């Protein structure tokens, strides 16, 4: 270090500070990219999935309730409209489930989704059988569908869809926990870089002061003595770098 020129010392100091700055910016960009990806996944996957599943479940339940009303008042002139609304709700439920189905998912969720599809298929068959029994006025079948087949199929389908909703919510919570950990890690890194930067700046100031200001002050002191005609001062040269040039000049005058 003693033989480094002032320019080299300044260059090394600037390079080190530049590396710290680059690391800070790179880590900041990396952290923002990770959190942005997580936010997009929640906004474009988890929330739309939960919303679609919720509406699909409600529409499915509405279809079941409307058919119950249809069975209780089959001879009412408005009964045909109730039946149509029931199947319209069932179609809406299928449509919202397809919207959920279009959202990308992982392998674990896909297993749950297949269970939900099977349960929904069974529910549709039960509802169609229930409607057909009402149309035939088959009281025995109506009682069986209304009291057992449809409620059981609906409960199975609803449970399967709730598991999908719970999976999405848990995934969103998991990503939130990961974001918290990323934030804590990046905060620790930034604080470390900040402390390191302050320490590096202080150390750089100390080295540059030692390399430039101290020798320059001593050289000026020697020149002051020389200007006063005092040539008795001893000059000690510890290096041959740029900061030693004033000493060499002073030594030349002493000679």
mmCIF file of C-alpha atoms in Angstrom:
data_model
loop_
_atom_site.group_PDB
_atom_site.id
_atom_site.type_symbol
_atom_site.label_atom_id
_atom_site.label_comp_id
_atom_site.label_asym_id
_atom_site.label_seq_id
_atom_site.Cartn_x
_atom_site.Cartn_y
_atom_site.Cartn_z
ATOM 1 C CA UNK A 1 0.000 0.000 0.000
ATOM 2 C CA UNK A 2 2.884 2.385 0.720
ATOM 3 C CA UNK A 3 4.089 2.303 -2.892
ATOM 4 C CA UNK A 4 0.643 2.821 -4.451
ATOM 5 C CA UNK A 5 0.135 6.099 -6.244
ATOM 6 C CA UNK A 6 -2.566 8.505 -5.134
ATOM 7 C CA UNK A 7 -4.442 7.799 -8.347
ATOM 8 C CA UNK A 8 -4.320 4.059 -7.656
ATOM 9 C CA UNK A 9 -5.591 4.558 -4.119
ATOM 10 C CA UNK A 10 -8.456 6.730 -5.311
ATOM 11 C CA UNK A 11 -9.267 4.189 -8.014
ATOM 12 C CA UNK A 12 -9.340 1.294 -5.547
ATOM 13 C CA UNK A 13 -11.552 3.263 -3.175
ATOM 14 C CA UNK A 14 -14.006 4.164 -5.941
ATOM 15 C CA UNK A 15 -14.041 0.578 -7.228
ATOM 16 C CA UNK A 16 -14.854 -0.761 -3.779
ATOM 17 C CA UNK A 17 -17.636 1.765 -3.240
ATOM 18 C CA UNK A 18 -18.915 1.025 -6.747
ATOM 19 C CA UNK A 19 -19.050 -2.690 -5.934
ATOM 20 C CA UNK A 20 -21.074 -1.959 -2.793
ATOM 21 C CA UNK A 21 -23.460 0.242 -4.779
ATOM 22 C CA UNK A 22 -23.830 -2.398 -7.507
ATOM 23 C CA UNK A 23 -24.535 -5.098 -4.926
ATOM 24 C CA UNK A 24 -27.182 -2.931 -3.274
ATOM 25 C CA UNK A 25 -28.933 -2.188 -6.565
ATOM 26 C CA UNK A 26 -28.709 -5.817 -7.745
ATOM 27 C CA UNK A 27 -30.123 -7.162 -4.490
ATOM 28 C CA UNK A 28 -32.877 -4.562 -4.563
ATOM 29 C CA UNK A 29 -33.876 -5.496 -8.116
ATOM 30 C CA UNK A 30 -33.745 -9.209 -7.270
ATOM 31 C CA UNK A 31 -35.933 -8.717 -4.203
ATOM 32 C CA UNK A 32 -38.451 -6.618 -6.130
ATOM 33 C CA UNK A 33 -38.618 -9.213 -8.910
ATOM 34 C CA UNK A 34 -39.279 -12.000 -6.408
ATOM 35 C CA UNK A 35 -42.004 -10.062 -4.620
ATOM 36 C CA UNK A 36 -43.523 -8.936 -7.915
ATOM 37 C CA UNK A 37 -43.724 -12.558 -9.095
ATOM 38 C CA UNK A 38 -45.381 -13.539 -5.819
ATOM 39 C CA UNK A 39 -47.863 -10.657 -6.025
ATOM 40 C CA UNK A 40 -48.724 -11.582 -9.613
ATOM 41 C CA UNK A 41 -49.310 -15.197 -8.623
ATOM 42 C CA UNK A 42 -51.681 -14.135 -5.861
ATOM 43 C CA UNK A 43 -53.423 -11.558 -8.047
ATOM 44 C CA UNK A 44 -53.660 -13.677 -11.193
ATOM 45 C CA UNK A 45 -54.058 -17.124 -9.656
ATOM 46 C CA UNK A 46 -55.036 -17.421 -5.995
ATOM 47 C CA UNK A 47 -57.618 -14.633 -5.773
ATOM 48 C CA UNK A 48 -59.350 -15.385 -9.118
ATOM 49 C CA UNK A 49 -59.395 -19.093 -8.236
ATOM 50 C CA UNK A 50 -61.019 -18.536 -4.838
ATOM 51 C CA UNK A 51 -63.521 -16.112 -6.388
ATOM 52 C CA UNK A 52 -64.471 -18.503 -9.201
ATOM 53 C CA UNK A 53 -64.786 -21.487 -6.871
ATOM 54 C CA UNK A 54 -66.940 -19.522 -4.446
ATOM 55 C CA UNK A 55 -69.408 -18.404 -7.120
ATOM 56 C CA UNK A 56 -69.458 -21.894 -8.628
ATOM 57 C CA UNK A 57 -70.324 -23.391 -5.241
ATOM 58 C CA UNK A 58 -73.094 -20.852 -4.587
ATOM 59 C CA UNK A 59 -74.600 -21.373 -8.035
ATOM 60 C CA UNK A 60 -74.508 -25.123 -7.498
ATOM 61 C CA UNK A 61 -76.319 -24.767 -4.187
ATOM 62 C CA UNK A 62 -78.870 -22.420 -5.757
ATOM 63 C CA UNK A 63 -79.651 -25.031 -8.415
ATOM 64 C CA UNK A 64 -80.302 -27.608 -5.707
ATOM 65 C CA UNK A 65 -82.589 -25.284 -3.726
ATOM 66 C CA UNK A 66 -84.567 -24.294 -6.830
ATOM 67 C CA UNK A 67 -85.189 -27.941 -7.658
ATOM 68 C CA UNK A 68 -86.443 -28.482 -4.109
ATOM 69 C CA UNK A 69 -88.940 -25.668 -4.702
ATOM 70 C CA UNK A 70 -89.865 -27.196 -8.053
ATOM 71 C CA UNK A 71 -90.546 -30.542 -6.397
ATOM 72 C CA UNK A 72 -92.773 -28.967 -3.737
ATOM 73 C CA UNK A 73 -94.928 -27.029 -6.199
ATOM 74 C CA UNK A 74 -94.786 -28.959 -9.450
ATOM 75 C CA UNK A 75 -98.268 -27.894 -10.601
ATOM 76 C CA UNK A 76 -97.656 -24.176 -10.172
ATOM 77 C CA UNK A 77 -97.680 -22.375 -13.571
ATOM 78 C CA UNK A 78 -94.335 -20.830 -12.655
ATOM 79 C CA UNK A 79 -92.814 -24.242 -11.914
ATOM 80 C CA UNK A 80 -91.386 -24.593 -15.407
ATOM 81 C CA UNK A 81 -89.535 -21.323 -14.930
ATOM 82 C CA UNK A 82 -88.140 -22.541 -11.614
ATOM 83 C CA UNK A 83 -86.858 -25.696 -13.273
ATOM 84 C CA UNK A 84 -85.214 -23.653 -16.016
ATOM 85 C CA UNK A 85 -83.592 -21.353 -13.456
ATOM 86 C CA UNK A 86 -82.241 -24.372 -11.592
ATOM 87 C CA UNK A 87 -80.449 -25.668 -14.671
ATOM 88 C CA UNK A 88 -79.366 -22.151 -15.564
ATOM 89 C CA UNK A 89 -77.708 -21.900 -12.156
ATOM 90 C CA UNK A 90 -76.088 -25.283 -12.705
ATOM 91 C CA UNK A 91 -74.747 -24.068 -16.055
ATOM 92 C CA UNK A 92 -73.424 -20.911 -14.383
ATOM 93 C CA UNK A 93 -71.709 -23.089 -11.802
ATOM 94 C CA UNK A 94 -70.042 -25.113 -14.549
ATOM 95 C CA UNK A 95 -68.974 -21.911 -16.309
ATOM 96 C CA UNK A 96 -67.331 -20.468 -13.214
ATOM 97 C CA UNK A 97 -65.621 -23.770 -12.517
ATOM 98 C CA UNK A 98 -64.202 -23.740 -16.051
ATOM 99 C CA UNK A 99 -62.793 -20.279 -15.326
ATOM 100 C CA UNK A 100 -61.048 -21.758 -12.317
ATOM 101 C CA UNK A 101 -59.931 -24.736 -14.405
ATOM 102 C CA UNK A 102 -58.220 -22.399 -16.893
ATOM 103 C CA UNK A 103 -55.910 -21.060 -14.180
ATOM 104 C CA UNK A 104 -52.508 -22.838 -14.095
ATOM 105 C CA UNK A 105 -51.989 -25.083 -11.062
ATOM 106 C CA UNK A 106 -49.421 -27.451 -9.630
ATOM 107 C CA UNK A 107 -49.579 -31.220 -9.228
ATOM 108 C CA UNK A 108 -50.972 -31.266 -5.683
ATOM 109 C CA UNK A 109 -53.795 -28.923 -6.601
ATOM 110 C CA UNK A 110 -54.486 -30.915 -9.752
ATOM 111 C CA UNK A 111 -55.258 -33.982 -7.629
ATOM 112 C CA UNK A 112 -57.787 -31.966 -5.622
ATOM 113 C CA UNK A 113 -59.255 -30.559 -8.830
ATOM 114 C CA UNK A 114 -59.812 -34.036 -10.285
ATOM 115 C CA UNK A 115 -61.677 -35.029 -7.125
ATOM 116 C CA UNK A 116 -63.818 -31.908 -7.454
ATOM 117 C CA UNK A 117 -64.586 -32.675 -11.116
ATOM 118 C CA UNK A 118 -65.702 -36.208 -10.239
ATOM 119 C CA UNK A 119 -67.885 -34.897 -7.412
ATOM 120 C CA UNK A 120 -69.432 -32.225 -9.630
ATOM 121 C CA UNK A 121 -70.167 -34.801 -12.331
ATOM 122 C CA UNK A 122 -71.955 -36.975 -9.789
ATOM 123 C CA UNK A 123 -73.910 -33.971 -8.508
ATOM 124 C CA UNK A 124 -75.054 -33.049 -12.000
ATOM 125 C CA UNK A 125 -76.263 -36.604 -12.557
ATOM 126 C CA UNK A 126 -78.162 -36.488 -9.264
ATOM 127 C CA UNK A 127 -79.756 -33.131 -10.108
ATOM 128 C CA UNK A 128 -80.738 -34.321 -13.580
ATOM 129 C CA UNK A 129 -82.198 -37.492 -12.061
ATOM 130 C CA UNK A 130 -84.050 -35.398 -9.476
ATOM 131 C CA UNK A 131 -85.545 -33.177 -12.184
ATOM 132 C CA UNK A 132 -86.551 -36.204 -14.256
ATOM 133 C CA UNK A 133 -88.240 -37.801 -11.231
ATOM 134 C CA UNK A 134 -90.207 -34.589 -10.646
ATOM 135 C CA UNK A 135 -91.254 -34.502 -14.285
ATOM 136 C CA UNK A 136 -92.431 -38.150 -14.043
ATOM 137 C CA UNK A 137 -94.133 -37.418 -10.713
ATOM 138 C CA UNK A 138 -92.291 -40.413 -9.278
ATOM 139 C CA UNK A 139 -92.795 -39.660 -5.605
ATOM 140 C CA UNK A 140 -90.547 -42.454 -4.389
ATOM 141 C CA UNK A 141 -87.648 -41.255 -6.532
ATOM 142 C CA UNK A 142 -88.354 -37.630 -5.598
ATOM 143 C CA UNK A 143 -88.070 -38.448 -1.900
ATOM 144 C CA UNK A 144 -84.901 -40.449 -2.484
ATOM 145 C CA UNK A 145 -83.229 -37.717 -4.534
ATOM 146 C CA UNK A 146 -84.375 -34.840 -2.300
ATOM 147 C CA UNK A 147 -83.594 -36.558 0.979
ATOM 148 C CA UNK A 148 -80.409 -38.430 0.181
ATOM 149 C CA UNK A 149 -78.902 -38.496 -3.309
ATOM 150 C CA UNK A 150 -78.771 -34.764 -4.083
ATOM 151 C CA UNK A 151 -77.729 -33.559 -0.584
ATOM 152 C CA UNK A 152 -75.022 -36.229 -0.394
ATOM 153 C CA UNK A 153 -73.704 -35.409 -3.863
ATOM 154 C CA UNK A 154 -73.810 -31.680 -3.128
ATOM 155 C CA UNK A 155 -71.959 -32.096 0.163
ATOM 156 C CA UNK A 156 -69.272 -34.123 -1.573
ATOM 157 C CA UNK A 157 -68.872 -31.560 -4.363
ATOM 158 C CA UNK A 158 -68.957 -28.612 -1.975
ATOM 159 C CA UNK A 159 -66.356 -30.225 0.290
ATOM 160 C CA UNK A 160 -64.072 -30.902 -2.673
ATOM 161 C CA UNK A 161 -64.347 -27.288 -3.801
ATOM 162 C CA UNK A 162 -63.734 -25.970 -0.292
ATOM 163 C CA UNK A 163 -60.529 -27.980 -0.223
ATOM 164 C CA UNK A 164 -59.491 -26.221 -3.415
ATOM 165 C CA UNK A 165 -60.309 -22.846 -1.874
ATOM 166 C CA UNK A 166 -58.362 -23.743 1.270
ATOM 167 C CA UNK A 167 -55.432 -24.799 -0.887
ATOM 168 C CA UNK A 168 -55.432 -21.449 -2.669
ATOM 169 C CA UNK A 169 -55.674 -19.516 0.587
ATOM 170 C CA UNK A 170 -52.878 -21.557 2.136
ATOM 171 C CA UNK A 171 -50.753 -20.961 -0.952
ATOM 172 C CA UNK A 172 -51.355 -17.214 -0.658
ATOM 173 C CA UNK A 173 -50.411 -17.321 3.037
ATOM 174 C CA UNK A 174 -47.298 -19.339 2.199
ATOM 175 C CA UNK A 175 -46.223 -16.747 -0.342
ATOM 176 C CA UNK A 176 -46.880 -14.005 2.186
ATOM 177 C CA UNK A 177 -44.619 -15.772 4.684
ATOM 178 C CA UNK A 178 -41.939 -16.157 2.019
ATOM 179 C CA UNK A 179 -42.203 -12.465 1.187
ATOM 180 C CA UNK A 180 -41.805 -11.625 4.865
ATOM 181 C CA UNK A 181 -38.674 -13.777 5.013
ATOM 182 C CA UNK A 182 -37.309 -12.176 1.842
ATOM 183 C CA UNK A 183 -37.977 -8.733 3.241
ATOM 184 C CA UNK A 184 -36.242 -9.576 6.524
ATOM 185 C CA UNK A 185 -33.258 -11.057 4.672
ATOM 186 C CA UNK A 186 -32.942 -8.124 2.286
ATOM 187 C CA UNK A 187 -33.303 -5.669 5.156
ATOM 188 C CA UNK A 188 -30.456 -7.399 6.991
ATOM 189 C CA UNK A 189 -28.325 -7.378 3.847
ATOM 190 C CA UNK A 190 -29.065 -3.711 3.167
ATOM 191 C CA UNK A 191 -28.197 -2.770 6.737
ATOM 192 C CA UNK A 192 -24.970 -4.770 6.448
ATOM 193 C CA UNK A 193 -24.128 -3.067 3.159
ATOM 194 C CA UNK A 194 -24.944 0.312 4.698
ATOM 195 C CA UNK A 195 -22.679 -0.336 7.668
ATOM 196 C CA UNK A 196 -20.010 -1.714 5.341
ATOM 197 C CA UNK A 197 -20.323 1.326 3.084
ATOM 198 C CA UNK A 198 -19.983 3.743 5.996
ATOM 199 C CA UNK A 199 -17.022 1.775 7.334
ATOM 200 C CA UNK A 200 -15.445 1.654 3.869
ATOM 201 C CA UNK A 201 -15.953 5.391 3.404
ATOM 202 C CA UNK A 202 -14.401 6.095 6.806
ATOM 203 C CA UNK A 203 -11.519 3.731 6.092
ATOM 204 C CA UNK A 204 -11.013 5.252 2.658
ATOM 205 C CA UNK A 205 -10.999 8.730 4.168
ATOM 206 C CA UNK A 206 -8.425 7.614 6.732
ATOM 207 C CA UNK A 207 -6.163 6.016 4.114
ATOM 208 C CA UNK A 208 -6.417 8.957 1.741
ATOM 209 C CA UNK A 209 -5.820 11.410 4.563
ATOM 210 C CA UNK A 210 -2.786 9.412 5.634
ATOM 211 C CA UNK A 211 -1.553 9.131 2.058
ATOM 212 C CA UNK A 212 -2.184 12.722 0.970
ATOM 213 C CA UNK A 213 -2.948 15.226 3.690
ATOM 214 C CA UNK A 214 -0.431 14.120 6.308
ATOM 215 C CA UNK A 215 2.591 14.012 3.946
ATOM 216 C CA UNK A 216 1.465 17.255 2.324
ATOM 217 C CA UNK A 217 1.173 19.001 5.692
ATOM 218 C CA UNK A 218 4.617 17.770 6.712
ATOM 219 C CA UNK A 219 6.091 18.857 3.378
ATOM 220 C CA UNK A 220 4.542 22.316 3.715
ATOM 221 C CA UNK A 221 5.995 22.537 7.201
ATOM 222 C CA UNK A 222 9.447 21.702 5.814
ATOM 223 C CA UNK A 223 9.050 24.274 3.048
ATOM 224 C CA UNK A 224 8.053 26.855 5.640
ATOM 225 C CA UNK A 225 11.269 26.174 7.553
ATOM 226 C CA UNK A 226 13.279 26.355 4.340
ATOM 227 C CA UNK A 227 11.671 29.676 3.388
ATOM 228 C CA UNK A 228 12.771 30.995 6.758
ATOM 229 C CA UNK A 229 16.318 29.847 6.089
ATOM 230 C CA UNK A 230 16.149 26.907 8.466
ATOM 231 C CA UNK A 231 17.768 23.962 6.714
ATOM 232 C CA UNK A 232 18.312 21.916 9.851
ATOM 233 C CA UNK A 233 15.083 19.905 9.583
ATOM 234 C CA UNK A 234 15.479 16.191 8.885
ATOM 235 C CA UNK A 235 13.355 14.730 6.090
ATOM 236 C CA UNK A 236 12.414 11.065 6.309
ATOM 237 C CA UNK A 237 11.022 9.440 3.159
ATOM 238 C CA UNK A 238 9.052 6.244 3.807
ATOM 239 C CA UNK A 239 7.825 5.610 0.268
ATOM 240 C CA UNK A 240 8.420 6.514 -3.344
ATOM 241 C CA UNK A 241 4.787 7.080 -4.325
ATOM 242 C CA UNK A 242 3.156 10.355 -5.377
ATOM 243 C CA UNK A 243 2.789 11.475 -1.785
ATOM 244 C CA UNK A 244 6.582 11.323 -1.350
ATOM 245 C CA UNK A 245 7.299 13.822 -4.132
ATOM 246 C CA UNK A 246 7.008 16.893 -1.884
ATOM 247 C CA UNK A 247 9.580 15.262 0.410
ATOM 248 C CA UNK A 248 11.901 14.617 -2.501
ATOM 249 C CA UNK A 249 11.610 18.250 -3.489
ATOM 250 C CA UNK A 250 12.267 19.362 0.054
ATOM 251 C CA UNK A 251 15.227 17.002 0.280
ATOM 252 C CA UNK A 252 16.579 18.494 -2.930
ATOM 253 C CA UNK A 253 16.397 21.981 -1.453
ATOM 254 C CA UNK A 254 18.038 20.794 1.753
ATOM 255 C CA UNK A 255 20.839 19.377 -0.273
#
